[in-house]
PDB file of C-alpha atoms in Angstrom:
ATOM      1  CA  MET U  10      19.271 -34.155 -39.085  1.00  0.00           C
ATOM      2  CA  VAL U  11      18.124 -33.968 -42.689  1.00  0.00           C
ATOM      3  CA  ALA U  12      16.569 -30.653 -43.737  1.00  0.00           C
ATOM      4  CA  SER U  13      13.142 -32.249 -44.162  1.00  0.00           C
ATOM      5  CA  PRO U  14      12.236 -35.529 -42.402  1.00  0.00           C
ATOM      6  CA  PHE U  15      11.487 -38.616 -44.473  1.00  0.00           C
ATOM      7  CA  ARG U  16       7.748 -39.199 -43.953  1.00  0.00           C
ATOM      8  CA  LEU U  17       6.824 -42.884 -43.617  1.00  0.00           C
ATOM      9  CA  SER U  18       3.289 -44.252 -43.704  1.00  0.00           C
ATOM     10  CA  ILE U  19       2.991 -47.214 -41.343  1.00  0.00           C
ATOM     11  CA  ILE U  20       0.241 -49.877 -41.420  1.00  0.00           C
ATOM     12  CA  ASP U  21      -0.858 -51.355 -38.108  1.00  0.00           C
ATOM     13  CA  TYR U  22      -2.026 -54.703 -39.534  1.00  0.00           C
ATOM     14  CA  LEU U  23      -0.330 -57.780 -38.100  1.00  0.00           C
ATOM     15  CA  ASN U  24       0.997 -58.888 -41.500  1.00  0.00           C
ATOM     16  CA  ALA U  25       3.026 -55.653 -41.733  1.00  0.00           C
ATOM     17  CA  ALA U  26       4.249 -55.688 -38.122  1.00  0.00           C
ATOM     18  CA  PRO U  27       7.695 -57.243 -38.765  1.00  0.00           C
ATOM     19  CA  LEU U  28       8.369 -54.771 -41.617  1.00  0.00           C
ATOM     20  CA  ASN U  29       7.419 -51.813 -39.410  1.00  0.00           C
ATOM     21  CA  HIS U  30       8.930 -52.982 -36.151  1.00  0.00           C
ATOM     22  CA  GLY U  31      12.314 -51.297 -36.369  1.00  0.00           C
ATOM     23  CA  PHE U  32      10.817 -47.966 -37.396  1.00  0.00           C
ATOM     24  CA  LYS U  33       8.211 -48.117 -34.607  1.00  0.00           C
ATOM     25  CA  HIS U  34      10.954 -48.791 -32.060  1.00  0.00           C
ATOM     26  CA  GLY U  35      13.288 -45.936 -32.910  1.00  0.00           C
ATOM     27  CA  LEU U  36      15.264 -47.051 -35.968  1.00  0.00           C
ATOM     28  CA  GLY U  37      16.447 -43.899 -37.762  1.00  0.00           C
ATOM     29  CA  TRP U  38      14.375 -41.694 -35.431  1.00  0.00           C
ATOM     30  CA  GLU U  39      16.465 -38.688 -36.436  1.00  0.00           C
ATOM     31  CA  HIS U  40      15.542 -39.152 -40.109  1.00  0.00           C
ATOM     32  CA  PHE U  41      11.957 -40.487 -40.165  1.00  0.00           C
ATOM     33  CA  HIS U  42       8.587 -39.046 -39.282  1.00  0.00           C
ATOM     34  CA  LEU U  43       6.012 -41.846 -38.851  1.00  0.00           C
ATOM     35  CA  LYS U  44       2.353 -41.570 -39.805  1.00  0.00           C
ATOM     36  CA  PHE U  45      -0.135 -44.392 -39.153  1.00  0.00           C
ATOM     37  CA  HIS U  46      -2.761 -45.313 -41.752  1.00  0.00           C
ATOM     38  CA  TYR U  47      -4.734 -48.286 -43.042  1.00  0.00           C
ATOM     39  CA  PRO U  48      -3.501 -49.504 -46.482  1.00  0.00           C
ATOM     40  CA  SER U  49      -5.851 -47.598 -48.808  1.00  0.00           C
ATOM     41  CA  ALA U  50      -5.300 -44.341 -46.874  1.00  0.00           C
ATOM     42  CA  CYS U  51      -1.562 -44.954 -47.086  1.00  0.00           C
ATOM     43  CA  ALA U  52      -1.866 -45.094 -50.888  1.00  0.00           C
ATOM     44  CA  ASP U  53      -3.902 -41.875 -50.972  1.00  0.00           C
ATOM     45  CA  ARG U  54      -1.316 -40.034 -48.827  1.00  0.00           C
ATOM     46  CA  LEU U  55       1.481 -41.302 -51.061  1.00  0.00           C
ATOM     47  CA  ARG U  56      -0.340 -40.153 -54.207  1.00  0.00           C
ATOM     48  CA  ALA U  57      -0.952 -36.715 -52.643  1.00  0.00           C
ATOM     49  CA  GLY U  58       2.698 -36.322 -51.637  1.00  0.00           C
ATOM     50  CA  GLU U  59       1.781 -36.187 -47.937  1.00  0.00           C
ATOM     51  CA  VAL U  60       4.193 -39.054 -47.241  1.00  0.00           C
ATOM     52  CA  ASP U  61       7.396 -40.095 -48.999  1.00  0.00           C
ATOM     53  CA  ALA U  62       7.059 -43.872 -48.682  1.00  0.00           C
ATOM     54  CA  GLY U  63       4.675 -46.496 -47.391  1.00  0.00           C
ATOM     55  CA  ILE U  64       3.707 -50.156 -47.408  1.00  0.00           C
ATOM     56  CA  VAL U  65       1.139 -49.939 -50.168  1.00  0.00           C
ATOM     57  CA  SER U  66      -1.237 -52.363 -51.907  1.00  0.00           C
ATOM     58  CA  SER U  67       0.696 -53.690 -54.903  1.00  0.00           C
ATOM     59  CA  ILE U  68      -1.966 -52.627 -57.454  1.00  0.00           C
ATOM     60  CA  GLU U  69      -1.263 -48.985 -56.556  1.00  0.00           C
ATOM     61  CA  TYR U  70       2.149 -49.250 -58.230  1.00  0.00           C
ATOM     62  CA  LEU U  71       0.271 -49.146 -61.550  1.00  0.00           C
ATOM     63  CA  ARG U  72      -2.046 -46.339 -60.455  1.00  0.00           C
ATOM     64  CA  ILE U  73       0.305 -43.824 -58.828  1.00  0.00           C
ATOM     65  CA  PRO U  74       2.987 -42.259 -61.047  1.00  0.00           C
ATOM     66  CA  ASP U  75       6.693 -41.938 -60.252  1.00  0.00           C
ATOM     67  CA  LEU U  76       7.101 -44.622 -57.603  1.00  0.00           C
ATOM     68  CA  ARG U  77      10.098 -46.824 -56.867  1.00  0.00           C
ATOM     69  CA  ILE U  78       9.967 -50.254 -55.217  1.00  0.00           C
ATOM     70  CA  VAL U  79      12.265 -51.056 -52.300  1.00  0.00           C
ATOM     71  CA  PRO U  80      14.110 -54.096 -53.700  1.00  0.00           C
ATOM     72  CA  GLY U  81      13.846 -57.469 -52.010  1.00  0.00           C
ATOM     73  CA  LEU U  82      10.907 -56.667 -49.691  1.00  0.00           C
ATOM     74  CA  CYS U  83       7.142 -57.175 -49.876  1.00  0.00           C
ATOM     75  CA  ILE U  84       4.160 -58.676 -48.073  1.00  0.00           C
ATOM     76  CA  ALA U  85       3.437 -61.907 -49.903  1.00  0.00           C
ATOM     77  CA  SER U  86       1.838 -65.257 -49.228  1.00  0.00           C
ATOM     78  CA  PRO U  87       3.510 -68.413 -50.568  1.00  0.00           C
ATOM     79  CA  LYS U  88       0.269 -70.411 -50.613  1.00  0.00           C
ATOM     80  CA  ARG U  89      -2.423 -69.834 -47.938  1.00  0.00           C
ATOM     81  CA  VAL U  90      -2.731 -66.407 -46.303  1.00  0.00           C
ATOM     82  CA  ARG U  91      -5.579 -66.845 -43.730  1.00  0.00           C
ATOM     83  CA  SER U  92      -6.161 -63.084 -43.481  1.00  0.00           C
ATOM     84  CA  VAL U  93      -7.589 -62.208 -46.927  1.00  0.00           C
ATOM     85  CA  MET U  94     -10.735 -64.125 -47.799  1.00  0.00           C
ATOM     86  CA  ILE U  95     -14.147 -64.153 -49.364  1.00  0.00           C
ATOM     87  CA  LEU U  96     -16.756 -65.415 -46.878  1.00  0.00           C
ATOM     88  CA  SER U  97     -19.899 -66.478 -48.710  1.00  0.00           C
ATOM     89  CA  LYS U  98     -23.388 -67.766 -47.946  1.00  0.00           C
ATOM     90  CA  VAL U  99     -23.461 -69.522 -51.341  1.00  0.00           C
ATOM     91  CA  PRO U 100     -20.899 -71.498 -53.420  1.00  0.00           C
ATOM     92  CA  PRO U 101     -18.458 -69.183 -55.271  1.00  0.00           C
ATOM     93  CA  GLU U 102     -20.017 -69.806 -58.693  1.00  0.00           C
ATOM     94  CA  GLN U 103     -23.380 -68.588 -57.327  1.00  0.00           C
ATOM     95  CA  ILE U 104     -22.155 -65.261 -55.870  1.00  0.00           C
ATOM     96  CA  ARG U 105     -24.190 -62.407 -57.362  1.00  0.00           C
ATOM     97  CA  SER U 106     -23.383 -59.619 -54.887  1.00  0.00           C
ATOM     98  CA  LEU U 107     -20.088 -59.014 -53.074  1.00  0.00           C
ATOM     99  CA  ALA U 108     -19.434 -56.583 -50.219  1.00  0.00           C
ATOM    100  CA  LEU U 109     -15.871 -55.258 -50.397  1.00  0.00           C
ATOM    101  CA  ASP U 110     -13.780 -54.168 -47.434  1.00  0.00           C
ATOM    102  CA  THR U 111     -11.917 -51.409 -49.288  1.00  0.00           C
ATOM    103  CA  THR U 112      -9.095 -50.946 -46.771  1.00  0.00           C
ATOM    104  CA  SER U 113      -6.843 -52.930 -49.151  1.00  0.00           C
ATOM    105  CA  ARG U 114      -7.122 -52.253 -52.857  1.00  0.00           C
ATOM    106  CA  THR U 115      -5.060 -55.194 -54.117  1.00  0.00           C
ATOM    107  CA  SER U 116      -7.356 -57.677 -52.374  1.00  0.00           C
ATOM    108  CA  VAL U 117     -10.406 -55.956 -53.894  1.00  0.00           C
ATOM    109  CA  VAL U 118      -8.941 -56.490 -57.379  1.00  0.00           C
ATOM    110  CA  LEU U 119      -7.771 -60.056 -56.682  1.00  0.00           C
ATOM    111  CA  ALA U 120     -11.190 -61.081 -55.312  1.00  0.00           C
ATOM    112  CA  GLN U 121     -12.958 -59.892 -58.450  1.00  0.00           C
ATOM    113  CA  LEU U 122     -10.349 -61.409 -60.806  1.00  0.00           C
ATOM    114  CA  LEU U 123     -10.689 -64.805 -59.122  1.00  0.00           C
ATOM    115  CA  LEU U 124     -14.481 -64.761 -59.252  1.00  0.00           C
ATOM    116  CA  ARG U 125     -14.496 -63.683 -62.905  1.00  0.00           C
ATOM    117  CA  GLU U 126     -11.747 -65.926 -64.275  1.00  0.00           C
ATOM    118  CA  ARG U 127     -11.891 -68.957 -61.948  1.00  0.00           C
ATOM    119  CA  TYR U 128     -15.591 -69.135 -61.138  1.00  0.00           C
ATOM    120  CA  GLY U 129     -17.187 -67.382 -64.135  1.00  0.00           C
ATOM    121  CA  VAL U 130     -19.193 -64.816 -62.144  1.00  0.00           C
ATOM    122  CA  THR U 131     -19.121 -61.011 -62.103  1.00  0.00           C
ATOM    123  CA  PRO U 132     -21.025 -60.056 -58.957  1.00  0.00           C
ATOM    124  CA  VAL U 133     -22.265 -56.567 -58.204  1.00  0.00           C
ATOM    125  CA  ALA U 134     -19.598 -55.094 -55.920  1.00  0.00           C
ATOM    126  CA  VAL U 135     -20.524 -52.846 -52.988  1.00  0.00           C
ATOM    127  CA  ASP U 136     -18.011 -50.959 -50.807  1.00  0.00           C
ATOM    128  CA  MET U 137     -18.658 -51.475 -47.093  1.00  0.00           C
ATOM    129  CA  GLY U 138     -16.890 -51.225 -43.760  1.00  0.00           C
ATOM    130  CA  PRO U 139     -15.479 -54.506 -42.370  1.00  0.00           C
ATOM    131  CA  ASP U 140     -18.634 -55.563 -40.479  1.00  0.00           C
ATOM    132  CA  LEU U 141     -19.333 -59.165 -41.519  1.00  0.00           C
ATOM    133  CA  PRO U 142     -22.978 -59.459 -40.311  1.00  0.00           C
ATOM    134  CA  ALA U 143     -23.925 -56.207 -42.065  1.00  0.00           C
ATOM    135  CA  MET U 144     -22.024 -57.200 -45.217  1.00  0.00           C
ATOM    136  CA  LEU U 145     -23.729 -60.598 -45.433  1.00  0.00           C
ATOM    137  CA  GLU U 146     -27.165 -59.266 -44.524  1.00  0.00           C
ATOM    138  CA  ALA U 147     -27.307 -57.368 -47.813  1.00  0.00           C
ATOM    139  CA  ASN U 148     -25.003 -59.486 -50.020  1.00  0.00           C
ATOM    140  CA  ASP U 149     -24.181 -63.080 -50.955  1.00  0.00           C
ATOM    141  CA  ALA U 150     -20.544 -62.742 -49.936  1.00  0.00           C
ATOM    142  CA  ALA U 151     -18.032 -60.443 -48.252  1.00  0.00           C
ATOM    143  CA  LEU U 152     -14.341 -59.751 -48.787  1.00  0.00           C
ATOM    144  CA  MET U 153     -12.596 -59.491 -45.422  1.00  0.00           C
ATOM    145  CA  ILE U 154      -9.015 -58.313 -44.986  1.00  0.00           C
ATOM    146  CA  GLY U 155      -6.337 -58.209 -42.309  1.00  0.00           C
ATOM    147  CA  ASP U 156      -6.953 -58.494 -38.586  1.00  0.00           C
ATOM    148  CA  ALA U 157     -10.748 -58.256 -39.053  1.00  0.00           C
ATOM    149  CA  ALA U 158     -10.636 -61.303 -41.355  1.00  0.00           C
ATOM    150  CA  MET U 159      -8.569 -63.216 -38.795  1.00  0.00           C
ATOM    151  CA  ARG U 160     -11.186 -62.521 -36.099  1.00  0.00           C
ATOM    152  CA  ALA U 161     -14.261 -63.149 -38.307  1.00  0.00           C
ATOM    153  CA  PRO U 162     -16.512 -66.140 -37.455  1.00  0.00           C
ATOM    154  CA  LYS U 163     -16.549 -68.546 -40.413  1.00  0.00           C
ATOM    155  CA  GLN U 164     -18.973 -71.263 -39.293  1.00  0.00           C
ATOM    156  CA  GLY U 165     -21.533 -72.184 -41.932  1.00  0.00           C
ATOM    157  CA  LEU U 166     -19.872 -70.074 -44.645  1.00  0.00           C
ATOM    158  CA  PHE U 167     -17.934 -70.929 -47.803  1.00  0.00           C
ATOM    159  CA  VAL U 168     -14.363 -69.665 -47.311  1.00  0.00           C
ATOM    160  CA  LEU U 169     -12.136 -68.669 -50.230  1.00  0.00           C
ATOM    161  CA  ASP U 170      -8.593 -67.897 -49.095  1.00  0.00           C
ATOM    162  CA  LEU U 171      -7.470 -65.553 -51.883  1.00  0.00           C
ATOM    163  CA  ALA U 172      -3.765 -66.450 -51.831  1.00  0.00           C
ATOM    164  CA  GLU U 173      -4.612 -70.160 -51.794  1.00  0.00           C
ATOM    165  CA  GLU U 174      -6.950 -69.626 -54.757  1.00  0.00           C
ATOM    166  CA  TRP U 175      -4.253 -67.696 -56.652  1.00  0.00           C
ATOM    167  CA  HIS U 176      -1.647 -70.389 -55.935  1.00  0.00           C
ATOM    168  CA  ALA U 177      -3.990 -73.180 -57.081  1.00  0.00           C
ATOM    169  CA  TRP U 178      -4.652 -71.198 -60.262  1.00  0.00           C
ATOM    170  CA  THR U 179      -1.123 -70.021 -61.130  1.00  0.00           C
ATOM    171  CA  GLY U 180       1.305 -72.047 -58.996  1.00  0.00           C
ATOM    172  CA  LEU U 181       2.756 -68.741 -57.744  1.00  0.00           C
ATOM    173  CA  PRO U 182       2.891 -66.861 -54.434  1.00  0.00           C
ATOM    174  CA  PHE U 183       0.784 -63.707 -54.246  1.00  0.00           C
ATOM    175  CA  VAL U 184       2.217 -60.242 -53.516  1.00  0.00           C
ATOM    176  CA  PHE U 185      -0.232 -58.132 -51.524  1.00  0.00           C
ATOM    177  CA  ALA U 186       1.909 -55.084 -50.752  1.00  0.00           C
ATOM    178  CA  LEU U 187       5.211 -53.370 -51.492  1.00  0.00           C
ATOM    179  CA  TRP U 188       7.343 -50.714 -49.839  1.00  0.00           C
ATOM    180  CA  LEU U 189       6.878 -47.905 -52.381  1.00  0.00           C
ATOM    181  CA  VAL U 190       8.886 -44.663 -52.400  1.00  0.00           C
ATOM    182  CA  ARG U 191       8.078 -41.455 -54.265  1.00  0.00           C
ATOM    183  CA  LYS U 192      10.639 -40.383 -56.857  1.00  0.00           C
ATOM    184  CA  ASP U 193      10.817 -36.925 -55.222  1.00  0.00           C
ATOM    185  CA  ALA U 194      11.408 -38.317 -51.698  1.00  0.00           C
ATOM    186  CA  PRO U 195      14.225 -36.669 -49.684  1.00  0.00           C
ATOM    187  CA  GLU U 196      17.693 -38.132 -50.085  1.00  0.00           C
ATOM    188  CA  LEU U 197      19.254 -39.384 -46.862  1.00  0.00           C
ATOM    189  CA  PRO U 198      22.911 -38.266 -46.643  1.00  0.00           C
ATOM    190  CA  LEU U 199      24.081 -41.778 -45.775  1.00  0.00           C
ATOM    191  CA  PRO U 200      25.774 -44.670 -47.622  1.00  0.00           C
ATOM    192  CA  GLY U 201      23.044 -46.524 -49.536  1.00  0.00           C
ATOM    193  CA  GLY U 202      20.503 -43.786 -48.801  1.00  0.00           C
ATOM    194  CA  VAL U 203      17.150 -44.820 -47.405  1.00  0.00           C
ATOM    195  CA  ALA U 204      16.928 -48.417 -48.708  1.00  0.00           C
ATOM    196  CA  PRO U 205      18.996 -50.155 -45.970  1.00  0.00           C
ATOM    197  CA  PHE U 206      16.643 -48.841 -43.276  1.00  0.00           C
ATOM    198  CA  PHE U 207      13.707 -50.832 -44.703  1.00  0.00           C
ATOM    199  CA  HIS U 208      15.727 -54.053 -44.567  1.00  0.00           C
ATOM    200  CA  LYS U 209      17.061 -53.259 -41.091  1.00  0.00           C
ATOM    201  CA  SER U 210      13.525 -52.607 -39.786  1.00  0.00           C
ATOM    202  CA  LEU U 211      12.424 -56.074 -40.947  1.00  0.00           C
ATOM    203  CA  GLU U 212      15.569 -57.669 -39.487  1.00  0.00           C
ATOM    204  CA  ILE U 213      14.716 -56.104 -36.099  1.00  0.00           C
ATOM    205  CA  GLY U 214      11.095 -57.241 -36.453  1.00  0.00           C
ATOM    206  CA  LEU U 215      11.987 -60.853 -37.212  1.00  0.00           C
ATOM    207  CA  ALA U 216      14.319 -60.888 -34.190  1.00  0.00           C
ATOM    208  CA  GLN U 217      11.410 -59.638 -32.050  1.00  0.00           C
ATOM    209  CA  LEU U 218       8.732 -62.056 -33.344  1.00  0.00           C
ATOM    210  CA  PRO U 219       7.841 -63.361 -29.847  1.00  0.00           C
ATOM    211  CA  ALA U 220       6.965 -59.802 -28.740  1.00  0.00           C
ATOM    212  CA  ILE U 221       4.921 -59.201 -31.916  1.00  0.00           C
ATOM    213  CA  VAL U 222       3.094 -62.511 -31.403  1.00  0.00           C
ATOM    214  CA  GLU U 223       2.350 -61.725 -27.741  1.00  0.00           C
ATOM    215  CA  GLU U 224       0.844 -58.340 -28.637  1.00  0.00           C
ATOM    216  CA  ALA U 225      -1.246 -59.891 -31.437  1.00  0.00           C
ATOM    217  CA  ARG U 226      -2.502 -62.665 -29.143  1.00  0.00           C
ATOM    218  CA  ARG U 227      -4.246 -60.048 -27.015  1.00  0.00           C
ATOM    219  CA  THR U 228      -5.930 -58.277 -29.953  1.00  0.00           C
ATOM    220  CA  ILE U 229      -6.666 -61.121 -32.413  1.00  0.00           C
ATOM    221  CA  GLY U 230      -7.292 -64.041 -30.107  1.00  0.00           C
ATOM    222  CA  TRP U 231      -5.363 -66.724 -31.980  1.00  0.00           C
ATOM    223  CA  THR U 232      -2.918 -68.905 -30.054  1.00  0.00           C
ATOM    224  CA  LYS U 233       0.795 -68.095 -30.013  1.00  0.00           C
ATOM    225  CA  ILE U 234       1.470 -71.150 -32.178  1.00  0.00           C
ATOM    226  CA  GLU U 235      -1.112 -70.040 -34.767  1.00  0.00           C
ATOM    227  CA  LEU U 236       0.221 -66.483 -34.830  1.00  0.00           C
ATOM    228  CA  HIS U 237       3.852 -67.593 -35.151  1.00  0.00           C
ATOM    229  CA  GLU U 238       2.853 -69.917 -37.990  1.00  0.00           C
ATOM    230  CA  TYR U 239       0.950 -67.062 -39.658  1.00  0.00           C
ATOM    231  CA  LEU U 240       3.958 -64.714 -39.586  1.00  0.00           C
ATOM    232  CA  THR U 241       6.504 -67.336 -40.653  1.00  0.00           C
ATOM    233  CA  GLU U 242       4.557 -69.629 -43.028  1.00  0.00           C
ATOM    234  CA  ASN U 243       1.465 -67.806 -44.309  1.00  0.00           C
ATOM    235  CA  ILE U 244       3.267 -64.494 -44.812  1.00  0.00           C
ATOM    236  CA  SER U 245       6.594 -63.978 -46.578  1.00  0.00           C
ATOM    237  CA  TYR U 246       8.582 -60.737 -46.775  1.00  0.00           C
ATOM    238  CA  THR U 247      10.938 -61.636 -49.627  1.00  0.00           C
ATOM    239  CA  LEU U 248      10.418 -60.128 -53.082  1.00  0.00           C
ATOM    240  CA  GLY U 249      12.199 -62.766 -55.150  1.00  0.00           C
ATOM    241  CA  GLU U 250      11.937 -64.102 -58.688  1.00  0.00           C
ATOM    242  CA  ALA U 251       8.644 -65.993 -58.164  1.00  0.00           C
ATOM    243  CA  GLU U 252       7.094 -62.937 -56.511  1.00  0.00           C
ATOM    244  CA  ARG U 253       8.115 -60.685 -59.403  1.00  0.00           C
ATOM    245  CA  GLU U 254       6.680 -63.212 -61.875  1.00  0.00           C
ATOM    246  CA  SER U 255       3.445 -63.246 -59.884  1.00  0.00           C
ATOM    247  CA  LEU U 256       3.279 -59.436 -59.838  1.00  0.00           C
ATOM    248  CA  ALA U 257       3.689 -59.327 -63.621  1.00  0.00           C
ATOM    249  CA  LEU U 258       0.847 -61.823 -64.107  1.00  0.00           C
ATOM    250  CA  PHE U 259      -1.440 -60.055 -61.615  1.00  0.00           C
ATOM    251  CA  PHE U 260      -0.734 -56.675 -63.210  1.00  0.00           C
ATOM    252  CA  GLU U 261      -1.459 -58.025 -66.707  1.00  0.00           C
ATOM    253  CA  LYS U 262      -4.812 -59.457 -65.570  1.00  0.00           C
ATOM    254  CA  ALA U 263      -5.715 -56.317 -63.610  1.00  0.00           C
ATOM    255  CA  VAL U 264      -5.101 -54.074 -66.625  1.00  0.00           C
ATOM    256  CA  ARG U 265      -7.024 -56.424 -68.923  1.00  0.00           C
ATOM    257  CA  HIS U 266     -10.042 -56.224 -66.602  1.00  0.00           C
ATOM    258  CA  GLY U 267      -9.828 -52.438 -66.296  1.00  0.00           C
ATOM    259  CA  PHE U 268      -8.585 -52.258 -62.681  1.00  0.00           C
ATOM    260  CA  ALA U 269      -5.462 -50.252 -63.586  1.00  0.00           C
ATOM    261  CA  PRO U 270      -4.661 -47.779 -66.395  1.00  0.00           C
ATOM    262  CA  GLY U 271      -1.752 -49.663 -67.976  1.00  0.00           C
ATOM    263  CA  LEU U 272       1.329 -51.780 -67.464  1.00  0.00           C
ATOM    264  CA  LYS U 273       4.760 -50.380 -66.575  1.00  0.00           C
ATOM    265  CA  PRO U 274       8.087 -52.023 -65.754  1.00  0.00           C
ATOM    266  CA  LEU U 275       9.066 -52.594 -62.150  1.00  0.00           C
ATOM    267  CA  GLN U 276      11.437 -49.778 -61.143  1.00  0.00           C
ATOM    268  CA  PHE U 277      13.493 -50.209 -57.999  1.00  0.00           C
ATOM    269  CA  LEU U 278      15.196 -47.843 -55.599  1.00  0.00           C
TER     270      LEU U 278
END
């Protein structure tokens, strides 16, 4: 046992399930203490030092000091994501008010960047819980994220898939989240330290995709084929060269629009 356990913040969204799977099923149980949060709460706990690492909205790397990125891993979308979208009663260039599901902070920034730079509108943004009828009752459009977005009825609405919009604009994948570790996190007295556990957890998750899909089928309602396609084609877990290029571009735009205090180089574990 290490003197103090390594505190991990775990997200229960489907897109993070393969990354979390090993940890949730006992990987490194003697080293890790798991805490379950939605993405924005995960970032707040990381900032406060209440956890040592978490899967965190990528924009938070610029906002929280002294973080390190687990190399090679992320939650990204190569082209179309299907779980992060603006649902609108009017065409995008006519959106004047936007309800924001604030459970994911990267998506909140991306939605506003796309509307400003691609569609030439700066709608009034209102933070709301992920309740689509309530969001659209008071606003032209709503940003929906994660499992709630996957379940949301879309008939009669304009649908902007944010990763698809980003790809059409930049030709790049979009990186929604990163495994981020505090600089003062406990050292694990093992070869390679903590980093190999993150990769092993994903490896276990990918080997158990049928079980993850079966569980999601009961809660989300998509077919097994749709869910398998989502986890293997719409979502990618590799932080490669194109993903790093995309992060740099997103960070530059976010800082220019005042969504983050300033740029800093990517620092890895």
